[in-house]
Short mmCIF file of C-alpha atoms and ligand atoms in Angstrom, two decimals:
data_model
loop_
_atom_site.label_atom_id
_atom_site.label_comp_id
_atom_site.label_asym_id
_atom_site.label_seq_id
_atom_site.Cartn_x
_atom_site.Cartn_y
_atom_site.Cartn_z
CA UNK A 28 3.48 -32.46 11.33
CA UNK A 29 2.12 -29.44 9.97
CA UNK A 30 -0.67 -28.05 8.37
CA UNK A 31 -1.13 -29.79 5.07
CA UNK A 32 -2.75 -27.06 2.46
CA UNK A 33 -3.72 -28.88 -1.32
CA UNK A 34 -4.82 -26.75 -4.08
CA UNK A 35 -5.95 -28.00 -7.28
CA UNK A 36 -6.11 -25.25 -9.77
CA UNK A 37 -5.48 -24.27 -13.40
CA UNK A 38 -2.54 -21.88 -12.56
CA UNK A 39 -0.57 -23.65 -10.13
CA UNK A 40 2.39 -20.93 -10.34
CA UNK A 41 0.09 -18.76 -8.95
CA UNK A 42 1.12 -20.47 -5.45
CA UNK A 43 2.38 -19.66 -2.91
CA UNK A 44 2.27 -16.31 -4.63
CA UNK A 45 2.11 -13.46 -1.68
CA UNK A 46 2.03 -16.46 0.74
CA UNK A 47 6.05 -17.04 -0.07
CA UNK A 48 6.77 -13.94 1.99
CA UNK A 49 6.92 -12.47 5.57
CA UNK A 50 5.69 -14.77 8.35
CA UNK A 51 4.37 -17.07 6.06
CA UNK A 52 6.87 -17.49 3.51
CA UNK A 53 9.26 -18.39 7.00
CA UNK A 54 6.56 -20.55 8.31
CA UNK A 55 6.40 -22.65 4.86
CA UNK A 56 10.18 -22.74 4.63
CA UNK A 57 9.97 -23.79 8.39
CA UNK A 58 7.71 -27.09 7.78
CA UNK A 59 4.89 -25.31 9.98
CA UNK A 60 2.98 -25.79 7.14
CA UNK A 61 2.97 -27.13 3.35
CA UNK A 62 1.59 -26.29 0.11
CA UNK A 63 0.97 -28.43 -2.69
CA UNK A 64 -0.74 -26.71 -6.06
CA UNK A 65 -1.75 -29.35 -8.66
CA UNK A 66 -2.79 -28.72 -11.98
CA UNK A 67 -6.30 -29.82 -13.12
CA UNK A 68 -5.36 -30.00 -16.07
CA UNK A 69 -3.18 -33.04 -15.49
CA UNK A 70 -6.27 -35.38 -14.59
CA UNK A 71 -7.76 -34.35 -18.54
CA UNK A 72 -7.26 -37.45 -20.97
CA UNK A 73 -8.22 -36.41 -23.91
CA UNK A 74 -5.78 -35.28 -26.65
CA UNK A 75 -6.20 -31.68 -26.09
CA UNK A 76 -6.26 -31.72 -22.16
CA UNK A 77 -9.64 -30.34 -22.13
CA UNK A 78 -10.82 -29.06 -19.19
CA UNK A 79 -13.80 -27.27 -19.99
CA UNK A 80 -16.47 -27.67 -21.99
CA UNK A 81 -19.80 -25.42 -23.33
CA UNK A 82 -22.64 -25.06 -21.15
CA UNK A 83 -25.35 -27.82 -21.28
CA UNK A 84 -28.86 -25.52 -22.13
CA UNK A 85 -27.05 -22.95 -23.42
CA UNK A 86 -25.35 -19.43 -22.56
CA UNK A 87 -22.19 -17.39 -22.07
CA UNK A 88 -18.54 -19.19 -21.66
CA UNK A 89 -17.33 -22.18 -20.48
CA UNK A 90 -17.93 -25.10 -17.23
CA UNK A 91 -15.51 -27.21 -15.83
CA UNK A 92 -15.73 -30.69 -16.58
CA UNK A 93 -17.12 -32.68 -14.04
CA UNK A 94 -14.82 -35.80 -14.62
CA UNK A 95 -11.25 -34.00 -15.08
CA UNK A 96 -12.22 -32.84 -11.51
CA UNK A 97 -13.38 -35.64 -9.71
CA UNK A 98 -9.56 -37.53 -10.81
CA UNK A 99 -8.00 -34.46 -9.62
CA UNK A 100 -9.45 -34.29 -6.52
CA UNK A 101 -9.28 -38.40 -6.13
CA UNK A 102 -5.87 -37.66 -6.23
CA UNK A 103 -5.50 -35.70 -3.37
CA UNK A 104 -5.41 -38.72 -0.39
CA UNK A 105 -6.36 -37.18 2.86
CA UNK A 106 -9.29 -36.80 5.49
CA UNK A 107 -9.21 -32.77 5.39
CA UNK A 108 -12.29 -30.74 4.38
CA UNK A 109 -12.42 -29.96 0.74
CA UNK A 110 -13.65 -26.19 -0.02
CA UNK A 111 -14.71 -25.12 -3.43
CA UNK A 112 -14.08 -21.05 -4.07
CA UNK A 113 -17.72 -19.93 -5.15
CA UNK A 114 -19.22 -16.96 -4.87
CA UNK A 115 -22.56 -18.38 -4.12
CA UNK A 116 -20.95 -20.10 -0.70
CA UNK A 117 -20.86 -19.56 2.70
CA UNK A 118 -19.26 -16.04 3.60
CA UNK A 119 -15.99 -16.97 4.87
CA UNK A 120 -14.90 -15.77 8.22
CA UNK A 121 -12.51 -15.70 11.11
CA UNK A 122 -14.65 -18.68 13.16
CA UNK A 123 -14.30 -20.80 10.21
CA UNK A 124 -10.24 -19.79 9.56
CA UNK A 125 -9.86 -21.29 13.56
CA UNK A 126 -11.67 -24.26 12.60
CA UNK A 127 -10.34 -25.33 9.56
CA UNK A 128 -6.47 -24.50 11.45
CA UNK A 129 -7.98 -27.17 13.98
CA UNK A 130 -8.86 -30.10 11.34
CA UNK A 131 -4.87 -29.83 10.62
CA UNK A 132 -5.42 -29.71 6.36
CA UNK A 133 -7.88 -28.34 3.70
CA UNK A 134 -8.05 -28.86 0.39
CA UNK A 135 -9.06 -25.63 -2.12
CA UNK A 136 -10.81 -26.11 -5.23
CA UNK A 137 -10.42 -22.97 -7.75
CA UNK A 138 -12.75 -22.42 -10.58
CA UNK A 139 -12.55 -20.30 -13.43
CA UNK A 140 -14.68 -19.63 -16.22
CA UNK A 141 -18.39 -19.41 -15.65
CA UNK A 142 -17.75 -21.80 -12.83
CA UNK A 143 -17.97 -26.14 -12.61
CA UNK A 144 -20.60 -28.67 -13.15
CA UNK A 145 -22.61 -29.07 -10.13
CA UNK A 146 -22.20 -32.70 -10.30
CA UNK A 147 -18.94 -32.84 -8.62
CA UNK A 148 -20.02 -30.53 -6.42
CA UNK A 149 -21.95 -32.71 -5.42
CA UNK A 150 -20.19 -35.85 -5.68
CA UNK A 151 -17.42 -34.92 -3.89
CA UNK A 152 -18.76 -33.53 -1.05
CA UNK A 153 -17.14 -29.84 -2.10
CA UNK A 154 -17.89 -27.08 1.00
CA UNK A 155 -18.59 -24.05 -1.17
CA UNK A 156 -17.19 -20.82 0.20
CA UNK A 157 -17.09 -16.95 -0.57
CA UNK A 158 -14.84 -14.56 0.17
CA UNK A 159 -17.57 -11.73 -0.55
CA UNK A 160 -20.08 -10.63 -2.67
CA UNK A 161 -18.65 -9.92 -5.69
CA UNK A 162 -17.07 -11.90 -8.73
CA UNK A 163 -13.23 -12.79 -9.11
CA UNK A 164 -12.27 -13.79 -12.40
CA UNK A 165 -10.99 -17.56 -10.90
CA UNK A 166 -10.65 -18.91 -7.44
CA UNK A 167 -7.05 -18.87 -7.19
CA UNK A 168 -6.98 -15.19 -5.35
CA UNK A 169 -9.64 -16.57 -2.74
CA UNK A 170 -7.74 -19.41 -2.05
CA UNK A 171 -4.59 -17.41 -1.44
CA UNK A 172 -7.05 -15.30 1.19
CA UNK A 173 -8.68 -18.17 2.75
CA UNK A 174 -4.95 -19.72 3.42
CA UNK A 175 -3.60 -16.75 4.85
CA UNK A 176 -6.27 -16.62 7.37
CA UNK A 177 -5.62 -19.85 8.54
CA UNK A 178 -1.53 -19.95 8.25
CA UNK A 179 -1.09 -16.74 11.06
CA UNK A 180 -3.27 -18.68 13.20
CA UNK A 181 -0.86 -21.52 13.01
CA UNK A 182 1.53 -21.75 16.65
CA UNK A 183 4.99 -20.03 15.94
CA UNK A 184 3.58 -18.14 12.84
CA UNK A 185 2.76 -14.58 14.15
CA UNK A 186 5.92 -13.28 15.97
CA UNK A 187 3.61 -12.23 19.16
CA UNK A 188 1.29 -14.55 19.45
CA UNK A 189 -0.99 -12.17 21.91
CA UNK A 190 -1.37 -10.01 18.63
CA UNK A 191 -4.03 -12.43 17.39
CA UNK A 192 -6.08 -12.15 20.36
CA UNK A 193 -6.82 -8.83 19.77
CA UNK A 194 -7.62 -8.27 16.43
CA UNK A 195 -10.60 -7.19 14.93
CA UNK A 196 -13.41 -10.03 14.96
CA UNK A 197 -11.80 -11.72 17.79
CA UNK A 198 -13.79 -10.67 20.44
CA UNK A 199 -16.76 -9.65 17.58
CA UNK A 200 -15.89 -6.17 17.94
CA UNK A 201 -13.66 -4.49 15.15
CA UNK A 202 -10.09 -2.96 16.34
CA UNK A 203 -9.29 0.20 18.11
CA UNK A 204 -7.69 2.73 16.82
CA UNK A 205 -3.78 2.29 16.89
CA UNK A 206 -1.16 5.02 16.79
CA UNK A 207 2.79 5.10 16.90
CA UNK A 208 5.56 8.15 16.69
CA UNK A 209 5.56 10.92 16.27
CA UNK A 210 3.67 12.06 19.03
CA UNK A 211 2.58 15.07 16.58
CA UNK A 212 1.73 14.29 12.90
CA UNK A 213 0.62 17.25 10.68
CA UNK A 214 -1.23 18.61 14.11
CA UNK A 215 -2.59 15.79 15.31
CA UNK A 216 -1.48 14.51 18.97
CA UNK A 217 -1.49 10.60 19.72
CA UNK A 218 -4.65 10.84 22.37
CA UNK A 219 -3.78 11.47 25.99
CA UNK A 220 -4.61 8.26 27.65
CA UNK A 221 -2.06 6.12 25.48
CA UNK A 222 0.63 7.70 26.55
CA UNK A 223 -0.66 7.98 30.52
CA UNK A 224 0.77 5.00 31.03
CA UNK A 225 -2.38 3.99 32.86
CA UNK A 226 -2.70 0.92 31.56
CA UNK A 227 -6.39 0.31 33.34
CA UNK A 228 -7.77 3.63 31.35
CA UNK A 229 -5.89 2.61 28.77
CA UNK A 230 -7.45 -0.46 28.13
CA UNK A 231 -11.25 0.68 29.04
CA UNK A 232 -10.57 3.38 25.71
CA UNK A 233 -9.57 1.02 23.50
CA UNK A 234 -12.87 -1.50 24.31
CA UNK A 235 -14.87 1.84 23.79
CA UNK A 236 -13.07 2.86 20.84
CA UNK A 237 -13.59 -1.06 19.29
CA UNK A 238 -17.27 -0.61 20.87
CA UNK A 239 -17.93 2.58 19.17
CA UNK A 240 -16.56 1.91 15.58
CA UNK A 241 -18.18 -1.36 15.50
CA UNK A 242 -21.67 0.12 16.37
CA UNK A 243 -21.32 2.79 13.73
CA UNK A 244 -19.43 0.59 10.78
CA UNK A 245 -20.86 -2.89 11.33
CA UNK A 246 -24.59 -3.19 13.08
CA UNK A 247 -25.05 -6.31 12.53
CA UNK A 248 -21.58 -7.45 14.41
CA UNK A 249 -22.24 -5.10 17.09
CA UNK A 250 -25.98 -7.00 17.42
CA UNK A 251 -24.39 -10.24 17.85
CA UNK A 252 -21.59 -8.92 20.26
CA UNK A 253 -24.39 -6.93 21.97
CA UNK A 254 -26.32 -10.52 22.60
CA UNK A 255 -23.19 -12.30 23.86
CA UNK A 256 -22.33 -10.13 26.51
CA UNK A 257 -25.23 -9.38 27.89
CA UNK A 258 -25.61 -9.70 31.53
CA UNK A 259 -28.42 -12.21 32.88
N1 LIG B 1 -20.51 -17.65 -13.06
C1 LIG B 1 -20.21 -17.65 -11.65
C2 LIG B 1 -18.91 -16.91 -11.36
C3 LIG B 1 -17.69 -17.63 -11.83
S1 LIG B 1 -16.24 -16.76 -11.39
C4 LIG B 1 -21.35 -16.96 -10.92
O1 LIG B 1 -21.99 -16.08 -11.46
O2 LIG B 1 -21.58 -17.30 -9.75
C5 LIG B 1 -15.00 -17.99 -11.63
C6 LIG B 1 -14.47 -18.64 -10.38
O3 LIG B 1 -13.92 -17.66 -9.52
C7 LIG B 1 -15.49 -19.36 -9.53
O4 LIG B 1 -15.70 -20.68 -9.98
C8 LIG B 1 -14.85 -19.34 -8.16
O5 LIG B 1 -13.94 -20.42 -7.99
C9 LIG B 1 -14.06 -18.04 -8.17
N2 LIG B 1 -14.74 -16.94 -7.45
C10 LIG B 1 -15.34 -15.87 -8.01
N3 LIG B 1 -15.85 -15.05 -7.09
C11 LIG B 1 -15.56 -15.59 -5.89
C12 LIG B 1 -15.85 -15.21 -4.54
N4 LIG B 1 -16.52 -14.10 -4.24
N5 LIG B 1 -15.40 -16.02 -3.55
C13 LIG B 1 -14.74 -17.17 -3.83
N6 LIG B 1 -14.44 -17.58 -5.10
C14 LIG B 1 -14.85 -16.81 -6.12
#
């Protein structure tokens, strides 16, 4: 069985949305995974299928209803962890796209307006994460991010699997440089060593190439890569 991916949402045709395409789109059509969007606004029972509602104390827009929620995400009937979008969660990153792949499912909250009432946050045990510090206009676009993350680590997604190995944040270093023909763009030569065919120098250039670029772009990756490999 594959890797079970629920969404609950007010924009459900926003899904699969890029997803449908490339080595995802196949992997979807392929069973290696599946995608369910449901609408919120389904679970509302009032007679306008309210879903939102001014917030308590005061202020600026709207809050998702606490109760419309909780039925919505009642109705989803699995074990998997449930993840709220938020930008005041945990930053998402590749360790946590490899464990959620593991657990075999997720469910993905999305919130719009000015956000939902904490109570169901609460309630239902939601796992907020962020994809960043800054503010999307809904949850939807996070979701899609946080999906695709997890769906090319999924076996018999990525067309060479040894690709994934060697990405950036992988190892905790960011990538090399990579090149490809012509062996002269506007002046500029592909560097020596990659086309040597010495695969030993070729390798030790790239790790201080990744080395290099990560020390300069991201400090506080290359302090935690620095920790990890060093020698006792
Ligand atoms: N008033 C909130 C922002 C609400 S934005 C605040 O100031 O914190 C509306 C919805 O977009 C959120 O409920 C969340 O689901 C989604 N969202 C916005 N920014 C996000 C981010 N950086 N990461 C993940 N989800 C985000």
């Amino acid at each position: 069985m594959g890797f079970k991916a629920s969404v609950l949402t007010l924009y459900p045709e926003m899904f699969p949305g890029f997803l449908g395409y490339s080595m995802a789109g196949r992997a979807l059509e392929n069973g290696i995974w599946s995608l369910e969007a449901i609408q919120i606004r389904d679970f509302a029972n009032d007679r306008h299928h309210s879903v939102d509602d001014t917030p308590a104390g005061g202020g600026a827009g709207m809050v998702m209803k606490p109760d419309v929620l909780a039925r919505a995400i009642d109705s989803v009937d699995n074990q998997y962890p449930r993840l709220l979008m938020s930008p005041r969660g945990r930053p998402f990153n590749q360790k946590m796209a490899h464990d959620l792949k593991d657990r075999g499912g997720v469910t993905l909250v999305c919130g719009r307006f000015e956000g939902i009432d904490e109570r169901v946050i609460e309630a239902r045990n939601l796992i907020e994460v962020s994809i960043g510090d800054y503010i999307l206009s809904g949850g939807e676009g996070a979701a899609l991010v946080v999906l695709d993350s997890i769906v090319r680590l999924l076996p018999g997604v990525m067309g060479n699997s040894q690709s994934g190995e060697q990405e950036s944040f992988e190892a905790g270093l960011l990538e090399y440089p990579q090149y490809t023909r012509p062996q002269i763009f506007e002046g500029r030569a592909i560097p020596d060593v990659l086309t040597s065919g010495n695969h030993q120098a070729i390798e030790k250039w790239r790790k201080d190439r990744s080395e290099e670029i990560t020390r300069s772009r991201r400090p506080d990756l290359y302090a935690i890569y620095e920790k990890n490999n060093r020698k006792a």
